[in-house]
CSV table of C-alpha atoms and ligand atoms in Angstrom, one decimal:
chain,number,residue,atom,x,y,z
A,1,MET,CA,-64.0,45.4,18.7
A,2,GLU,CA,-65.9,48.6,17.7
A,3,PRO,CA,-66.2,49.2,14.0
A,4,GLN,CA,-63.7,51.8,13.0
A,5,THR,CA,-64.5,55.0,11.2
A,6,ILE,CA,-61.8,55.9,8.7
A,7,CYS,CA,-61.5,59.4,7.4
A,8,TYR,CA,-59.7,60.2,4.2
A,9,ARG,CA,-59.0,63.5,2.6
A,10,PRO,CA,-59.1,63.8,-1.2
A,11,ILE,CA,-55.7,64.5,-2.8
A,12,GLY,CA,-57.4,66.2,-5.8
A,13,VAL,CA,-60.3,66.3,-8.1
A,14,LEU,CA,-61.2,64.5,-11.3
A,15,HIS,CA,-62.6,66.4,-14.3
A,16,THR,CA,-64.4,64.5,-17.0
A,17,PRO,CA,-67.1,65.2,-19.6
A,18,PHE,CA,-69.7,63.4,-17.5
A,19,ALA,CA,-72.0,65.7,-15.5
A,20,ASP,CA,-74.2,62.8,-14.3
A,21,SER,CA,-74.6,59.1,-14.6
A,22,GLU,CA,-76.9,59.3,-17.6
A,23,GLY,CA,-74.6,58.4,-20.5
A,24,ALA,CA,-71.5,57.9,-18.4
A,25,PRO,CA,-69.4,54.9,-19.4
A,26,ILE,CA,-69.6,51.7,-17.2
A,27,GLN,CA,-65.8,51.2,-17.2
A,28,PRO,CA,-62.7,52.7,-18.8
A,29,ALA,CA,-63.1,50.0,-21.5
A,30,GLY,CA,-66.3,51.8,-22.6
A,31,ALA,CA,-64.6,55.2,-22.4
A,32,ARG,CA,-61.7,54.6,-24.8
A,33,GLY,CA,-60.2,58.0,-25.8
A,34,VAL,CA,-62.4,60.0,-23.5
A,35,GLU,CA,-60.2,62.8,-22.1
A,36,GLY,CA,-60.2,64.0,-18.5
A,37,GLU,CA,-57.9,65.6,-16.0
A,38,ALA,CA,-56.8,65.0,-12.4
A,39,VAL,CA,-56.0,68.2,-10.6
A,40,ILE,CA,-53.8,67.5,-7.6
A,41,ASP,CA,-53.9,69.6,-4.5
A,42,PRO,CA,-50.8,71.8,-4.1
A,43,ALA,CA,-50.0,70.1,-0.8
A,44,TYR,CA,-49.3,66.8,-2.7
A,45,ALA,CA,-47.6,68.2,-5.9
A,46,GLU,CA,-44.2,67.0,-4.8
A,47,GLY,CA,-45.5,63.4,-4.9
A,48,LEU,CA,-46.0,63.6,-8.7
A,49,LYS,CA,-42.2,63.6,-9.4
A,50,ASP,CA,-41.3,60.8,-11.9
A,51,LEU,CA,-45.0,60.0,-12.7
A,52,GLU,CA,-44.6,61.0,-16.4
A,53,GLY,CA,-42.7,57.8,-17.2
A,54,PHE,CA,-45.8,55.7,-16.6
A,55,SER,CA,-48.4,55.2,-19.4
A,56,HIS,CA,-51.3,54.1,-17.1
A,57,LEU,CA,-52.5,55.0,-13.6
A,58,ILE,CA,-54.7,53.3,-11.1
A,59,LEU,CA,-57.2,55.9,-9.8
A,60,ILE,CA,-58.9,55.3,-6.5
A,61,TYR,CA,-61.7,57.7,-5.9
A,62,HIS,CA,-64.8,58.5,-3.8
A,63,CYS,CA,-68.1,58.0,-5.7
A,64,HIS,CA,-69.5,61.1,-4.1
A,65,ARG,CA,-72.8,61.0,-5.9
A,66,SER,CA,-73.7,57.3,-5.4
A,67,GLY,CA,-77.0,56.5,-3.8
A,68,PRO,CA,-77.7,54.3,-0.8
A,69,CYS,CA,-75.9,51.0,-0.7
A,70,ARG,CA,-77.9,47.9,-1.4
A,71,LEU,CA,-76.4,44.4,-0.9
A,72,VAL,CA,-78.3,42.9,-3.8
A,73,VAL,CA,-78.3,44.7,-7.1
A,74,THR,CA,-79.7,44.0,-10.5
A,75,PRO,CA,-77.4,45.4,-13.2
A,76,PHE,CA,-79.3,46.4,-16.3
A,77,LEU,CA,-77.0,44.4,-18.5
A,78,ASP,CA,-78.1,41.2,-16.8
A,79,GLY,CA,-81.5,41.5,-15.3
A,80,ARG,CA,-80.8,39.0,-12.5
A,81,PRO,CA,-80.0,40.0,-8.9
A,82,HIS,CA,-76.3,39.6,-7.8
A,83,GLY,CA,-74.6,40.3,-4.5
A,84,LEU,CA,-73.1,43.8,-4.5
A,85,PHE,CA,-69.6,42.5,-4.0
A,86,ALA,CA,-69.9,40.4,-7.2
A,87,THR,CA,-70.5,43.7,-9.1
A,88,ARG,CA,-68.7,47.0,-9.8
A,89,ALA,CA,-71.8,49.1,-8.8
A,90,PRO,CA,-70.7,52.4,-7.2
A,91,ALA,CA,-73.2,52.4,-4.4
A,92,ARG,CA,-71.3,50.4,-1.8
A,93,PRO,CA,-70.8,50.6,2.0
A,94,ASN,CA,-67.7,52.5,1.2
A,95,PRO,CA,-68.3,54.0,-2.3
A,96,ILE,CA,-64.8,53.6,-3.6
A,97,GLY,CA,-64.3,53.6,-7.4
A,98,LEU,CA,-61.3,52.2,-9.1
A,99,SER,CA,-60.2,52.8,-12.7
A,100,VAL,CA,-57.1,52.1,-14.8
A,101,VAL,CA,-56.7,55.1,-17.1
A,102,ARG,CA,-54.1,56.3,-19.6
A,103,LEU,CA,-51.7,59.1,-18.5
A,104,VAL,CA,-51.1,61.2,-21.6
A,105,GLY,CA,-49.3,64.2,-20.0
A,106,VAL,CA,-48.2,65.8,-16.8
A,107,GLU,CA,-48.4,69.6,-16.6
A,108,GLY,CA,-47.5,70.8,-13.1
A,109,ARG,CA,-50.3,69.6,-10.9
A,110,ARG,CA,-52.5,68.7,-13.8
A,111,LEU,CA,-52.5,65.1,-15.1
A,112,HIS,CA,-54.0,64.7,-18.6
A,113,LEU,CA,-55.9,61.4,-18.8
A,114,LYS,CA,-57.7,59.3,-21.3
A,115,ASP,CA,-60.3,56.5,-20.8
A,116,VAL,CA,-62.0,58.2,-17.9
A,117,ASP,CA,-65.3,56.7,-16.7
A,118,MET,CA,-66.1,58.7,-13.5
A,119,LEU,CA,-68.3,61.7,-13.0
A,120,ASP,CA,-67.0,65.3,-13.2
A,121,GLY,CA,-65.9,66.6,-9.8
A,122,THR,CA,-65.2,63.2,-8.4
A,123,PRO,CA,-62.8,63.4,-5.4
A,124,LEU,CA,-59.6,61.6,-6.0
A,125,LEU,CA,-58.3,59.6,-2.9
A,126,ASP,CA,-55.1,58.1,-4.4
A,127,LEU,CA,-53.3,57.3,-7.6
A,128,LYS,CA,-50.7,54.7,-8.3
A,129,PRO,CA,-48.7,53.7,-11.3
A,130,TYR,CA,-50.1,50.6,-13.2
A,131,VAL,CA,-47.3,48.0,-13.5
A,132,PRO,CA,-48.2,44.9,-15.4
A,133,GLU,CA,-45.6,42.8,-13.5
A,134,PHE,CA,-47.4,43.7,-10.3
A,135,ASP,CA,-51.0,44.0,-11.3
A,136,GLN,CA,-51.6,41.3,-13.9
A,137,PRO,CA,-53.0,38.3,-12.0
A,138,PHE,CA,-51.5,34.8,-12.2
A,139,GLY,CA,-53.4,31.9,-13.6
A,140,PRO,CA,-56.6,31.7,-15.6
A,141,VAL,CA,-59.1,34.5,-14.9
A,142,ARG,CA,-62.7,33.7,-14.3
A,143,THR,CA,-65.3,36.4,-14.4
A,144,GLY,CA,-68.3,34.7,-12.9
A,145,TRP,CA,-71.8,36.0,-14.0
A,146,LEU,CA,-70.1,38.7,-16.0
A,147,ALA,CA,-68.4,36.2,-18.3
A,148,GLU,CA,-71.0,36.5,-21.0
A,149,ARG,CA,-71.6,40.2,-20.4
A,150,ALA,CA,-68.2,41.7,-19.9
A,151,ALA,CA,-67.6,42.5,-23.6
A,152,GLU,CA,-71.0,44.2,-23.8
A,153,ALA,CA,-70.4,46.0,-20.5
A,154,ALA,CA,-67.1,47.4,-21.9
A,155,ARG,CA,-69.0,48.9,-24.9
A,156,ARG,CA,-72.0,50.2,-23.1
A,157,ARG,CA,-72.7,53.5,-21.5
A,158,GLY,CA,-74.4,53.7,-18.1
A,159,ASP,CA,-77.8,55.0,-17.2
A,160,ARG,CA,-79.9,55.3,-14.1
A,161,ARG,CA,-81.2,51.8,-14.4
A,162,PHE,CA,-77.7,50.6,-13.5
A,163,HIS,CA,-78.4,51.5,-9.9
A,164,ARG,CA,-81.7,49.5,-9.9
A,165,SER,CA,-81.9,47.1,-7.0
A,166,GLU,CA,-84.1,44.2,-6.0
B,1,LIG,C1,-69.9,50.6,-12.7
B,1,LIG,S1,-69.2,52.0,-12.0
B,1,LIG,C2,-67.5,51.6,-12.1
B,1,LIG,C3,-66.6,52.6,-11.6
B,1,LIG,C4,-65.1,52.1,-11.5
B,1,LIG,N1,-64.5,51.9,-12.8
B,1,LIG,C5,-65.1,50.8,-10.7
B,1,LIG,O1,-65.0,49.7,-11.2
B,1,LIG,O2,-65.0,51.0,-9.4
B,1,LIG,C6,-69.3,53.2,-13.2
B,1,LIG,C7,-70.5,54.1,-13.0
B,1,LIG,O3,-70.3,54.7,-11.8
B,1,LIG,C8,-71.0,55.9,-11.7
B,1,LIG,N2,-70.1,56.9,-11.2
B,1,LIG,C9,-68.9,57.4,-11.6
B,1,LIG,N3,-68.4,58.3,-10.8
B,1,LIG,C10,-69.3,58.5,-9.8
B,1,LIG,C11,-69.4,59.3,-8.7
B,1,LIG,N4,-68.4,60.2,-8.4
B,1,LIG,N5,-70.5,59.2,-7.9
B,1,LIG,C12,-71.4,58.4,-8.2
B,1,LIG,N6,-71.4,57.5,-9.2
B,1,LIG,C13,-70.4,57.6,-10.0
B,1,LIG,C14,-71.3,56.3,-13.2
B,1,LIG,O4,-72.7,56.2,-13.3
B,1,LIG,C15,-70.7,55.2,-14.0
B,1,LIG,O5,-71.5,54.8,-15.1
């Protein structure tokens, strides 16, 4: 079968204080309290009904400024090469980013957010309510090579070396 090309249209745009990767957080855990905004396209405004009852959202977005994808990457936190799919590096075959953020207010088409880790101007592909009963995994969680690094990763801010590859 021929590989399919899938074309998505953004539903809105994400605004954050991060103009570029230098100094941007690595994950929402490293962006605690950082305020941002999702501005939803008027065509989708009706779909926001009842969203204000949720405290957290799952944002799915296009990492529009990511570089070329490499299948082996060396995160600066670790210094050892890892398979791309064992990392959260943004430069992927389909550069999709995923963040669980706090929803602090809904004002028309503007969603006021906290804990944002993406770059300003990032196109938003979708948003979904975070529901612990649906989203918390069963059983013990293993975090592979990140086990020793996750706490540090959560605190650290990104820089260009994050995209270094072997
Ligand atoms: C490790 S990624 C994680 C992103 C998301 N939380 C995830 O797990 O998919 C975080 C880094 O992606 C980069 N980034 C965020 N938004 C981006 C965008 N729109 N284009 C390119 N890179 C982006 C920033 O450098 C940030 O430090």
